[in-house]
Short mmCIF file of N, CA and C in Angstrom, two decimals:
data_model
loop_
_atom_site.label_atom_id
_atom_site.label_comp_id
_atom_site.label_asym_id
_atom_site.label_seq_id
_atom_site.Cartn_x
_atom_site.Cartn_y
_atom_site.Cartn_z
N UNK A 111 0.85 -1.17 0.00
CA UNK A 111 0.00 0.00 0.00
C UNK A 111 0.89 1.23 0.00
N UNK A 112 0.96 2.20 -1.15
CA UNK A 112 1.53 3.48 -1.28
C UNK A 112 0.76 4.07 -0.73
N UNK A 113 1.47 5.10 -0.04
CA UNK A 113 0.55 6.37 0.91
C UNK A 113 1.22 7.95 0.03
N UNK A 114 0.85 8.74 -0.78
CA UNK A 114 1.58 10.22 -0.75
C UNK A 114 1.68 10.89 0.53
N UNK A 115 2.48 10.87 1.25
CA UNK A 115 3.05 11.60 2.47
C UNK A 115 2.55 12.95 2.44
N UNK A 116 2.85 13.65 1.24
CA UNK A 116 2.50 14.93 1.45
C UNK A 116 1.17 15.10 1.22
N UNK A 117 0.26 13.98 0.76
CA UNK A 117 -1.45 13.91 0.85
C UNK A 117 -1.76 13.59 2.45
N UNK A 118 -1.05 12.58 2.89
CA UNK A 118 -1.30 12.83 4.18
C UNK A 118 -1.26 13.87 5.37
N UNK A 119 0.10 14.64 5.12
CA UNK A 119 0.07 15.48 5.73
C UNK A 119 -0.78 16.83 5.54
N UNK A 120 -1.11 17.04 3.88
CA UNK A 120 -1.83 18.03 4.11
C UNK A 120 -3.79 17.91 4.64
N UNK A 121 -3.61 16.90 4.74
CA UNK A 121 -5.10 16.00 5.22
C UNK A 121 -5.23 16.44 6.68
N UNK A 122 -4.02 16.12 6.93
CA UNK A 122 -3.63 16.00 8.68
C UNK A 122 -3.73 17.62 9.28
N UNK A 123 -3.01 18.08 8.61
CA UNK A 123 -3.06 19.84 8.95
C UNK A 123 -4.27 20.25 8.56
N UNK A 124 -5.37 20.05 8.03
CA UNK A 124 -6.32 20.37 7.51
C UNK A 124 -7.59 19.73 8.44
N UNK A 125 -7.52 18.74 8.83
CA UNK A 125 -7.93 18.53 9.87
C UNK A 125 -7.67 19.40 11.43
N UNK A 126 -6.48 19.53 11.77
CA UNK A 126 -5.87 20.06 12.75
C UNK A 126 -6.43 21.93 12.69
N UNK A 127 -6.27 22.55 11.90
CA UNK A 127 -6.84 23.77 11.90
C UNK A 127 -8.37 24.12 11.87
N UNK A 128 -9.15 22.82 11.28
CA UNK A 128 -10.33 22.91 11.71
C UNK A 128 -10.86 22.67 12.32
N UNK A 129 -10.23 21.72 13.51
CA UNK A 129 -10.77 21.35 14.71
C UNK A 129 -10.79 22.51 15.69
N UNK A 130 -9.95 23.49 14.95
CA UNK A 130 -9.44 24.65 15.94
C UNK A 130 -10.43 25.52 15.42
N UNK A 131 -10.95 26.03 13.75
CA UNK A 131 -11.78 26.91 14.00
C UNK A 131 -12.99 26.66 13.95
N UNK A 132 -13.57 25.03 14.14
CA UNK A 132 -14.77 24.85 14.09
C UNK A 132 -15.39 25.28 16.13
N UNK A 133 -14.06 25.30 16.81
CA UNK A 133 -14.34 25.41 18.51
C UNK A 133 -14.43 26.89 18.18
N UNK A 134 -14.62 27.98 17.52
CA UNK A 134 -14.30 29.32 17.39
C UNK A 134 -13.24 29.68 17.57
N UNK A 135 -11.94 29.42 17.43
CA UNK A 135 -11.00 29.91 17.24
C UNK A 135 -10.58 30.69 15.76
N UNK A 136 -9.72 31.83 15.90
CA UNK A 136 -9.70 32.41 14.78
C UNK A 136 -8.03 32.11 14.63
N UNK A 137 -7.53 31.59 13.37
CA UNK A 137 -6.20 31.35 12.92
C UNK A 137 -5.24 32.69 12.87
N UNK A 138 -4.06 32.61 13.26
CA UNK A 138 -3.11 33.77 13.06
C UNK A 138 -2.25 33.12 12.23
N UNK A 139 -2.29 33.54 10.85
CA UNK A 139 -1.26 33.04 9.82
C UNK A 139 -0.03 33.93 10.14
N UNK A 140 0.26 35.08 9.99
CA UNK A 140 0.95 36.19 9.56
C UNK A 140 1.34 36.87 10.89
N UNK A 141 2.63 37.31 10.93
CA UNK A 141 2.77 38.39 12.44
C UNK A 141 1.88 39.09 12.19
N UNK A 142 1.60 39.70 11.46
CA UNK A 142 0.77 40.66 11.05
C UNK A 142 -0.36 40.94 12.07
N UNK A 143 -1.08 39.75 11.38
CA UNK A 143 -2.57 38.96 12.06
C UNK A 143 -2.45 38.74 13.66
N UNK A 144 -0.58 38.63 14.05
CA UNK A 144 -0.92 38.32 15.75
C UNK A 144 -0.79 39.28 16.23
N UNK A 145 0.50 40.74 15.65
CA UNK A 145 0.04 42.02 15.82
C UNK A 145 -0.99 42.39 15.98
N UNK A 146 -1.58 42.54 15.45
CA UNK A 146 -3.66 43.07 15.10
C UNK A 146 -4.24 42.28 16.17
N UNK A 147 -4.04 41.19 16.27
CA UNK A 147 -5.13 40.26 17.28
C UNK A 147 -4.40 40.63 18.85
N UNK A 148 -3.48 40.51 18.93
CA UNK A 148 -2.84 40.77 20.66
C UNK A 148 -2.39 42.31 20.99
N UNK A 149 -3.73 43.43 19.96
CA UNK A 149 -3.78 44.92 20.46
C UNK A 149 -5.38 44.79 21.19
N UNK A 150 -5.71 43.93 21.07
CA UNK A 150 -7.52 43.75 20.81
C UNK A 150 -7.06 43.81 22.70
N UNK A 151 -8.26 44.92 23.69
CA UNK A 151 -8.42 45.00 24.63
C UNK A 151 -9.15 43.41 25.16
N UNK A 152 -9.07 43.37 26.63
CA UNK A 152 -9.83 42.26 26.72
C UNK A 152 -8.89 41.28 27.18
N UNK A 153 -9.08 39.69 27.27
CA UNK A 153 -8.57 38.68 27.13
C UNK A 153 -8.37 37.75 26.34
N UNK A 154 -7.60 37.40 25.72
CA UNK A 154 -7.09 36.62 24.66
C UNK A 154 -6.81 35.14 25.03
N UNK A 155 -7.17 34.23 24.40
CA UNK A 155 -6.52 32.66 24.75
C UNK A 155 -5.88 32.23 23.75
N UNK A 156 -4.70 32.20 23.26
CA UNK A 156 -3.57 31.54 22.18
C UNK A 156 -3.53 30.17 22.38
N UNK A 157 -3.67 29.66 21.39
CA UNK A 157 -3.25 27.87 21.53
C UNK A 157 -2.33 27.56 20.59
N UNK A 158 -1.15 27.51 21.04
CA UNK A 158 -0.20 27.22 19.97
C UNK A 158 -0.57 25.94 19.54
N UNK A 159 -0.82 25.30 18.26
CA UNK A 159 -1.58 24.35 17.85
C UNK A 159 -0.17 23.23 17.10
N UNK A 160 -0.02 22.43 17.03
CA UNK A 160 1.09 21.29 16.81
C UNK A 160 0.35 19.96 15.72
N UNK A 161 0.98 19.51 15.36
CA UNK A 161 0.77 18.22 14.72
C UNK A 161 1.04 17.13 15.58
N UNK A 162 1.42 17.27 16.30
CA UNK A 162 2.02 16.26 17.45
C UNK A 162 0.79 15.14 18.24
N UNK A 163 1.04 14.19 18.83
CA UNK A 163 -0.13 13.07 18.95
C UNK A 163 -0.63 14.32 20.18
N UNK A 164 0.01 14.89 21.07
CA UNK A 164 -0.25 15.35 22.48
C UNK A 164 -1.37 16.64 22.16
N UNK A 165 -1.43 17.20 21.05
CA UNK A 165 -2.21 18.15 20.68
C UNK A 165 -3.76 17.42 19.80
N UNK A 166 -2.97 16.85 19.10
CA UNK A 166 -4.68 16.35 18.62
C UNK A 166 -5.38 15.14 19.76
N UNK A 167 -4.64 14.87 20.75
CA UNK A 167 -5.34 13.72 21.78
C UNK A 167 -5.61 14.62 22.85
N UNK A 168 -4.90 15.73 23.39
CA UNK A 168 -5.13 16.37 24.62
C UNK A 168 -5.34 17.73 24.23
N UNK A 169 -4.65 18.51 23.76
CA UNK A 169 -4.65 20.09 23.59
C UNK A 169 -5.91 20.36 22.98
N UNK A 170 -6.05 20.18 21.44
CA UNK A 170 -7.43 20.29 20.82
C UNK A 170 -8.54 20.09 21.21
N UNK A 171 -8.72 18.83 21.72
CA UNK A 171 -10.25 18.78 22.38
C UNK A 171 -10.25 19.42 23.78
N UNK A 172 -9.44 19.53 24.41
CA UNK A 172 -9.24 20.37 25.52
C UNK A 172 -9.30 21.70 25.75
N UNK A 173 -9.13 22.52 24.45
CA UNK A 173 -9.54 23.89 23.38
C UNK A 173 -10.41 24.19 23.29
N UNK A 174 -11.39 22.77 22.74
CA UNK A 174 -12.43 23.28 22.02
C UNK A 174 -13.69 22.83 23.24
N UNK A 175 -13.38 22.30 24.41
CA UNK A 175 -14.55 22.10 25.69
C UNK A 175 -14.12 22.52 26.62
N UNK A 176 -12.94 23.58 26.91
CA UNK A 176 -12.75 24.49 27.98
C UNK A 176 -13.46 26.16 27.86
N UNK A 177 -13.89 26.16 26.36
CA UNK A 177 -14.72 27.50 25.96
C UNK A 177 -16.09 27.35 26.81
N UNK A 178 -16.52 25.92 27.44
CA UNK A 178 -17.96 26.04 27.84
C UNK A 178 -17.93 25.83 29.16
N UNK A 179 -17.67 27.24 29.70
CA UNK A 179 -17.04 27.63 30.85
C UNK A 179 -18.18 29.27 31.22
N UNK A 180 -18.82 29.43 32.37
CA UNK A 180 -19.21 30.86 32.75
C UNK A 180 -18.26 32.24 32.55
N UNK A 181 -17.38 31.87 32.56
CA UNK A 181 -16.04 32.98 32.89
C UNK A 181 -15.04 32.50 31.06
N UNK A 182 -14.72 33.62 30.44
CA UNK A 182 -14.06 32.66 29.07
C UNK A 182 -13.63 34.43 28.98
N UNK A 183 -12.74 33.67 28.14
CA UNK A 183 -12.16 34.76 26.94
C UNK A 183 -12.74 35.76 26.26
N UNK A 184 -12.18 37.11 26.00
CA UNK A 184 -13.15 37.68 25.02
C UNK A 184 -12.42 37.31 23.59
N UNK A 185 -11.36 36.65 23.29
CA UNK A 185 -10.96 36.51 22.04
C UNK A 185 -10.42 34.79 22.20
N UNK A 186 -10.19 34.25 21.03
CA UNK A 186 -9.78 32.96 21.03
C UNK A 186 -9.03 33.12 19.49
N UNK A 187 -7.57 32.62 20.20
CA UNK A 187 -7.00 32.86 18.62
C UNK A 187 -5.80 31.31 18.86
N UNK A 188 -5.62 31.25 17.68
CA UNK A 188 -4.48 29.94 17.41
C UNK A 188 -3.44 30.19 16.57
N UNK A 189 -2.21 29.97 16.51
CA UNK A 189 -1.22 29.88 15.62
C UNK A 189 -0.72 28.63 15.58
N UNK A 190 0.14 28.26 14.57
CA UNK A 190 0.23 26.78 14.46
C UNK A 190 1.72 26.50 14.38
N UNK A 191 2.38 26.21 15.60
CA UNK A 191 3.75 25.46 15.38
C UNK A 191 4.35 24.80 14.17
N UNK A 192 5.19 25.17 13.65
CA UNK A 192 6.17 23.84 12.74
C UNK A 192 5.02 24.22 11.29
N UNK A 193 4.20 25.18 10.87
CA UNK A 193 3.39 25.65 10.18
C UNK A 193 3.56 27.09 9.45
N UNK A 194 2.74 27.83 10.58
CA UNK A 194 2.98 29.01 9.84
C UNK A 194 4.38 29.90 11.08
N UNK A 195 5.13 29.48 10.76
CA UNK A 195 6.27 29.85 11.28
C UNK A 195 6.68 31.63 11.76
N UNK A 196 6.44 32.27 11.09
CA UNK A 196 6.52 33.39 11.54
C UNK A 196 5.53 34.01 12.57
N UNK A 197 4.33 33.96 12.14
CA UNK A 197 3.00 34.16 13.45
C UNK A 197 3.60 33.02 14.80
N UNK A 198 4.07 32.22 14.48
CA UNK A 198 4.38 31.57 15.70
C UNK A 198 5.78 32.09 16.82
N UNK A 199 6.27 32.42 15.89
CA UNK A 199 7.50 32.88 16.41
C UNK A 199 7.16 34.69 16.88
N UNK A 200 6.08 35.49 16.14
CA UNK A 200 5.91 35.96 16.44
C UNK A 200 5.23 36.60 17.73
N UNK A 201 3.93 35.49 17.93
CA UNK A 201 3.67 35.40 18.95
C UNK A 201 4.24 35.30 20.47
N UNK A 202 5.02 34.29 19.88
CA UNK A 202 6.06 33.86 21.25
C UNK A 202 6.86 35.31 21.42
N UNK A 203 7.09 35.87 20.71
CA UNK A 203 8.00 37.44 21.07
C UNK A 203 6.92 38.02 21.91
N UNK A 204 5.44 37.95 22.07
CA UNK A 204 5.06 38.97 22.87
C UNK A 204 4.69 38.29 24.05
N UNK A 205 4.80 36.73 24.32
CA UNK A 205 4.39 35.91 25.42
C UNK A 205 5.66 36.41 26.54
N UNK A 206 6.84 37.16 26.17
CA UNK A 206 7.92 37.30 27.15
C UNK A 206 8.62 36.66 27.22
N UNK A 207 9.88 37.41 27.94
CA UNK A 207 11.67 36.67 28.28
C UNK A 207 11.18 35.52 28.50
N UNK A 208 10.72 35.27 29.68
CA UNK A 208 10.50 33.78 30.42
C UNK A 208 9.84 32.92 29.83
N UNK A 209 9.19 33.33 28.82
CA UNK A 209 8.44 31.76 27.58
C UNK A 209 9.27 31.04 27.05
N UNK A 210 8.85 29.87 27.57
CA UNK A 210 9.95 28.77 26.88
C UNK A 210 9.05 28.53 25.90
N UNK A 211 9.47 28.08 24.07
CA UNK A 211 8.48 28.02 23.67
C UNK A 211 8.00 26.93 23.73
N UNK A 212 6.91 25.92 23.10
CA UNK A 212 6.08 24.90 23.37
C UNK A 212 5.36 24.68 22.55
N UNK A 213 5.01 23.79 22.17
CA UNK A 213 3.81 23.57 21.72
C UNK A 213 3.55 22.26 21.47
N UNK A 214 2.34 21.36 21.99
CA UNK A 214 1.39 22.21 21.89
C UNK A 214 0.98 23.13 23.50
N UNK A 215 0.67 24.48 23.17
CA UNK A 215 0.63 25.26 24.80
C UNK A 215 -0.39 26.12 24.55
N UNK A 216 -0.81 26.84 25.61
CA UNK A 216 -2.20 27.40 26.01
C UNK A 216 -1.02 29.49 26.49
N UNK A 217 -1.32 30.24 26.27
CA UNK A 217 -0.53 31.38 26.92
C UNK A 217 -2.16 32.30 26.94
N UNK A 218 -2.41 32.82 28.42
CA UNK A 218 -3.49 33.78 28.44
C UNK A 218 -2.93 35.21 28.65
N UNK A 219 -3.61 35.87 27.37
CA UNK A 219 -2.79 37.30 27.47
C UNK A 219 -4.49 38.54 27.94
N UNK A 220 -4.00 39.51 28.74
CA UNK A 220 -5.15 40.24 29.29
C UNK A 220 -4.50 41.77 28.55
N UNK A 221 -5.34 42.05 27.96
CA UNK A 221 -5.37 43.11 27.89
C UNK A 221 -3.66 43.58 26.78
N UNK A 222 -3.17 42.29 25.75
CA UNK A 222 -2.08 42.25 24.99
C UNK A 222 -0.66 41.93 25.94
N UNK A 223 -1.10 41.45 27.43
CA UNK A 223 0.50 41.12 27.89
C UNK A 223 -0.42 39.32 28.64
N UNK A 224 1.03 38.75 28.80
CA UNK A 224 0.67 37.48 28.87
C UNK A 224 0.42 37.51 30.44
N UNK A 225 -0.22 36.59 30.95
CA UNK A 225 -0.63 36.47 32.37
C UNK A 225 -0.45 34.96 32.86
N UNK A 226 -0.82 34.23 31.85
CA UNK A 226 -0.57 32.78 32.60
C UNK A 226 -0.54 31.77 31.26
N UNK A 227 0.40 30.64 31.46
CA UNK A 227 0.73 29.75 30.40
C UNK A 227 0.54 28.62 30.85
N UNK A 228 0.16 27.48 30.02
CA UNK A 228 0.29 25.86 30.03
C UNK A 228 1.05 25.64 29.17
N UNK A 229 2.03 25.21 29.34
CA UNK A 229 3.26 24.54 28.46
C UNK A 229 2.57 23.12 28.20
N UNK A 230 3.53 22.71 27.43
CA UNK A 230 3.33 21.14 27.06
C UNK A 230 3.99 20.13 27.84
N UNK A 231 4.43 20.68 28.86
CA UNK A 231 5.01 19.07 30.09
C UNK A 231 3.51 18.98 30.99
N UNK A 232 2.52 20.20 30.93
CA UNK A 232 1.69 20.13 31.57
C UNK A 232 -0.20 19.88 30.50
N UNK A 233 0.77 19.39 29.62
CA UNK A 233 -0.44 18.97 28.77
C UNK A 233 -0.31 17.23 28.44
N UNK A 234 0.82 16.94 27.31
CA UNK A 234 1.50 16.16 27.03
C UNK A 234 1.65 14.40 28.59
N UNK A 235 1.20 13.73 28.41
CA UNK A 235 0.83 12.56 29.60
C UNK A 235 -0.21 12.61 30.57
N UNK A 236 -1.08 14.05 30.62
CA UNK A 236 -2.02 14.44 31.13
C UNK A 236 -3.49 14.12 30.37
N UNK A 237 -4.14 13.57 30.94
CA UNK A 237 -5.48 13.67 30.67
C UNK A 237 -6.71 14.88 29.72
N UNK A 238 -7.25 15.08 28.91
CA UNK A 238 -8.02 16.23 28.65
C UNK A 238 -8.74 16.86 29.54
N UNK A 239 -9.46 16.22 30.28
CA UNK A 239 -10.09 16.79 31.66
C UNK A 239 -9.38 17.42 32.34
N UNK A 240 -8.47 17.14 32.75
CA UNK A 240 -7.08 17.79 33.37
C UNK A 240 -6.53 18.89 32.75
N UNK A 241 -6.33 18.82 31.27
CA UNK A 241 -6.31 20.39 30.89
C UNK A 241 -7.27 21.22 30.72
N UNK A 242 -8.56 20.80 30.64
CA UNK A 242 -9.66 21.61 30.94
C UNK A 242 -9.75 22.18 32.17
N UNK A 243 -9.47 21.61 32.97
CA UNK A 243 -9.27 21.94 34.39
C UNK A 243 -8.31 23.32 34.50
N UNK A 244 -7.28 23.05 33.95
CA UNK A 244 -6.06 24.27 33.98
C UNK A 244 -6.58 25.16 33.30
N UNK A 245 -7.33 25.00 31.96
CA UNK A 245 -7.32 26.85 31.01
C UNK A 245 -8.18 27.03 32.22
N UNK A 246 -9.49 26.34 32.44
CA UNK A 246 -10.72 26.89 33.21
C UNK A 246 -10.37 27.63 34.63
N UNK A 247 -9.20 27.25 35.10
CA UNK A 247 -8.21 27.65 36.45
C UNK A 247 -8.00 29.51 36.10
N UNK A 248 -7.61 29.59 34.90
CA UNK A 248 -7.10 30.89 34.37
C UNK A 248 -8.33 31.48 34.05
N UNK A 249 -9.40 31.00 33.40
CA UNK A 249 -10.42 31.78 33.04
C UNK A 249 -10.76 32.13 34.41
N UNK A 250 -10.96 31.68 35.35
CA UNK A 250 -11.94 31.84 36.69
C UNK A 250 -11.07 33.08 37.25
N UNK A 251 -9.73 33.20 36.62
CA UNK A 251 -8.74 34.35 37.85
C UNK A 251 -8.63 35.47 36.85
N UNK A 252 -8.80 35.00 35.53
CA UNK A 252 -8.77 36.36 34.73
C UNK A 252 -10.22 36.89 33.75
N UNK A 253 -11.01 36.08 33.37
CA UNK A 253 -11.69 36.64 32.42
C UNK A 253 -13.28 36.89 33.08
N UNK A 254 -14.17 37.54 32.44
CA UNK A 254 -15.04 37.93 32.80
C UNK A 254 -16.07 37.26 32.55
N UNK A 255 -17.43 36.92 33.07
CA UNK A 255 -18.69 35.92 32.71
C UNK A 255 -18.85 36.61 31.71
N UNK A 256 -19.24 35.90 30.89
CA UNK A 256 -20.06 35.97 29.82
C UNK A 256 -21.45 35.51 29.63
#
């Protein structure tokens, strides 16, 4: 059985970004786009998004059922590791010195500065419930009911 690799992979990423904006997340291709999105007042939730098993088994669905929460975000945005490379790297320039980068990872920014992160040692062998548990930890200390 021949497989085209690069049919797979673009299957795979194509999957992976829509799992992200079918939860309402909005994609940051471009610095550009993460410029523009991390001036937006308010609270922001970034999910650095990965191809990796730990993101489509834990991070993603953990993304997309931590939004159904009393207390949430006023924005939900994603960039995609090992993808669109510059928005990612860009991003990480405004998460701060102390960001190690990660992905797949969760960084909550209030008001365009970062406030609290889930890295991937704290996603990655962990349960989804368990990271639902953590964004929902941050929503309850930073964001407002909705």
């Amino acid at each position: 059985m021949n497989m085209d690799y690069d049919l797979f992979m673009t299957d795979m990423l194509r999957q992976a970004r829509g799992e992200m904006v079918a939860s309402g997340y909005e994609e940051l291709t471009t610095p550009e786009a993460v410029d523009e999105a991390f001036k937006r007042p308010g609270t922001t939730l970034v999910m650095v998004n990965s191809v990796c098993g730990c993101a489509g088994g834990i991070a993603r669905p953990a993304a997309a059922h931590a939004v159904h929460y009393d207390k949430r975000p006023t924005h939900l945005v994603t960039v995609f590791a090992g993808q669109d490379k510059e928005a990612t790297a860009q991003a990480r320039m405004h998460f701060g010195e102390d960001h190690l980068p990660s992905s797949p990872s969760f960084v909550l920014l209030k008001d365009g500065q970062a406030v609290a992160e889930i890295g991937r040692h704290e996603i990655e062998g962990h349960d989804p419930m368990s990271v639902i548990t953590n964004i929902q930890a941050l929503f309850e200390e930073y964001c407002e009911e909705v």
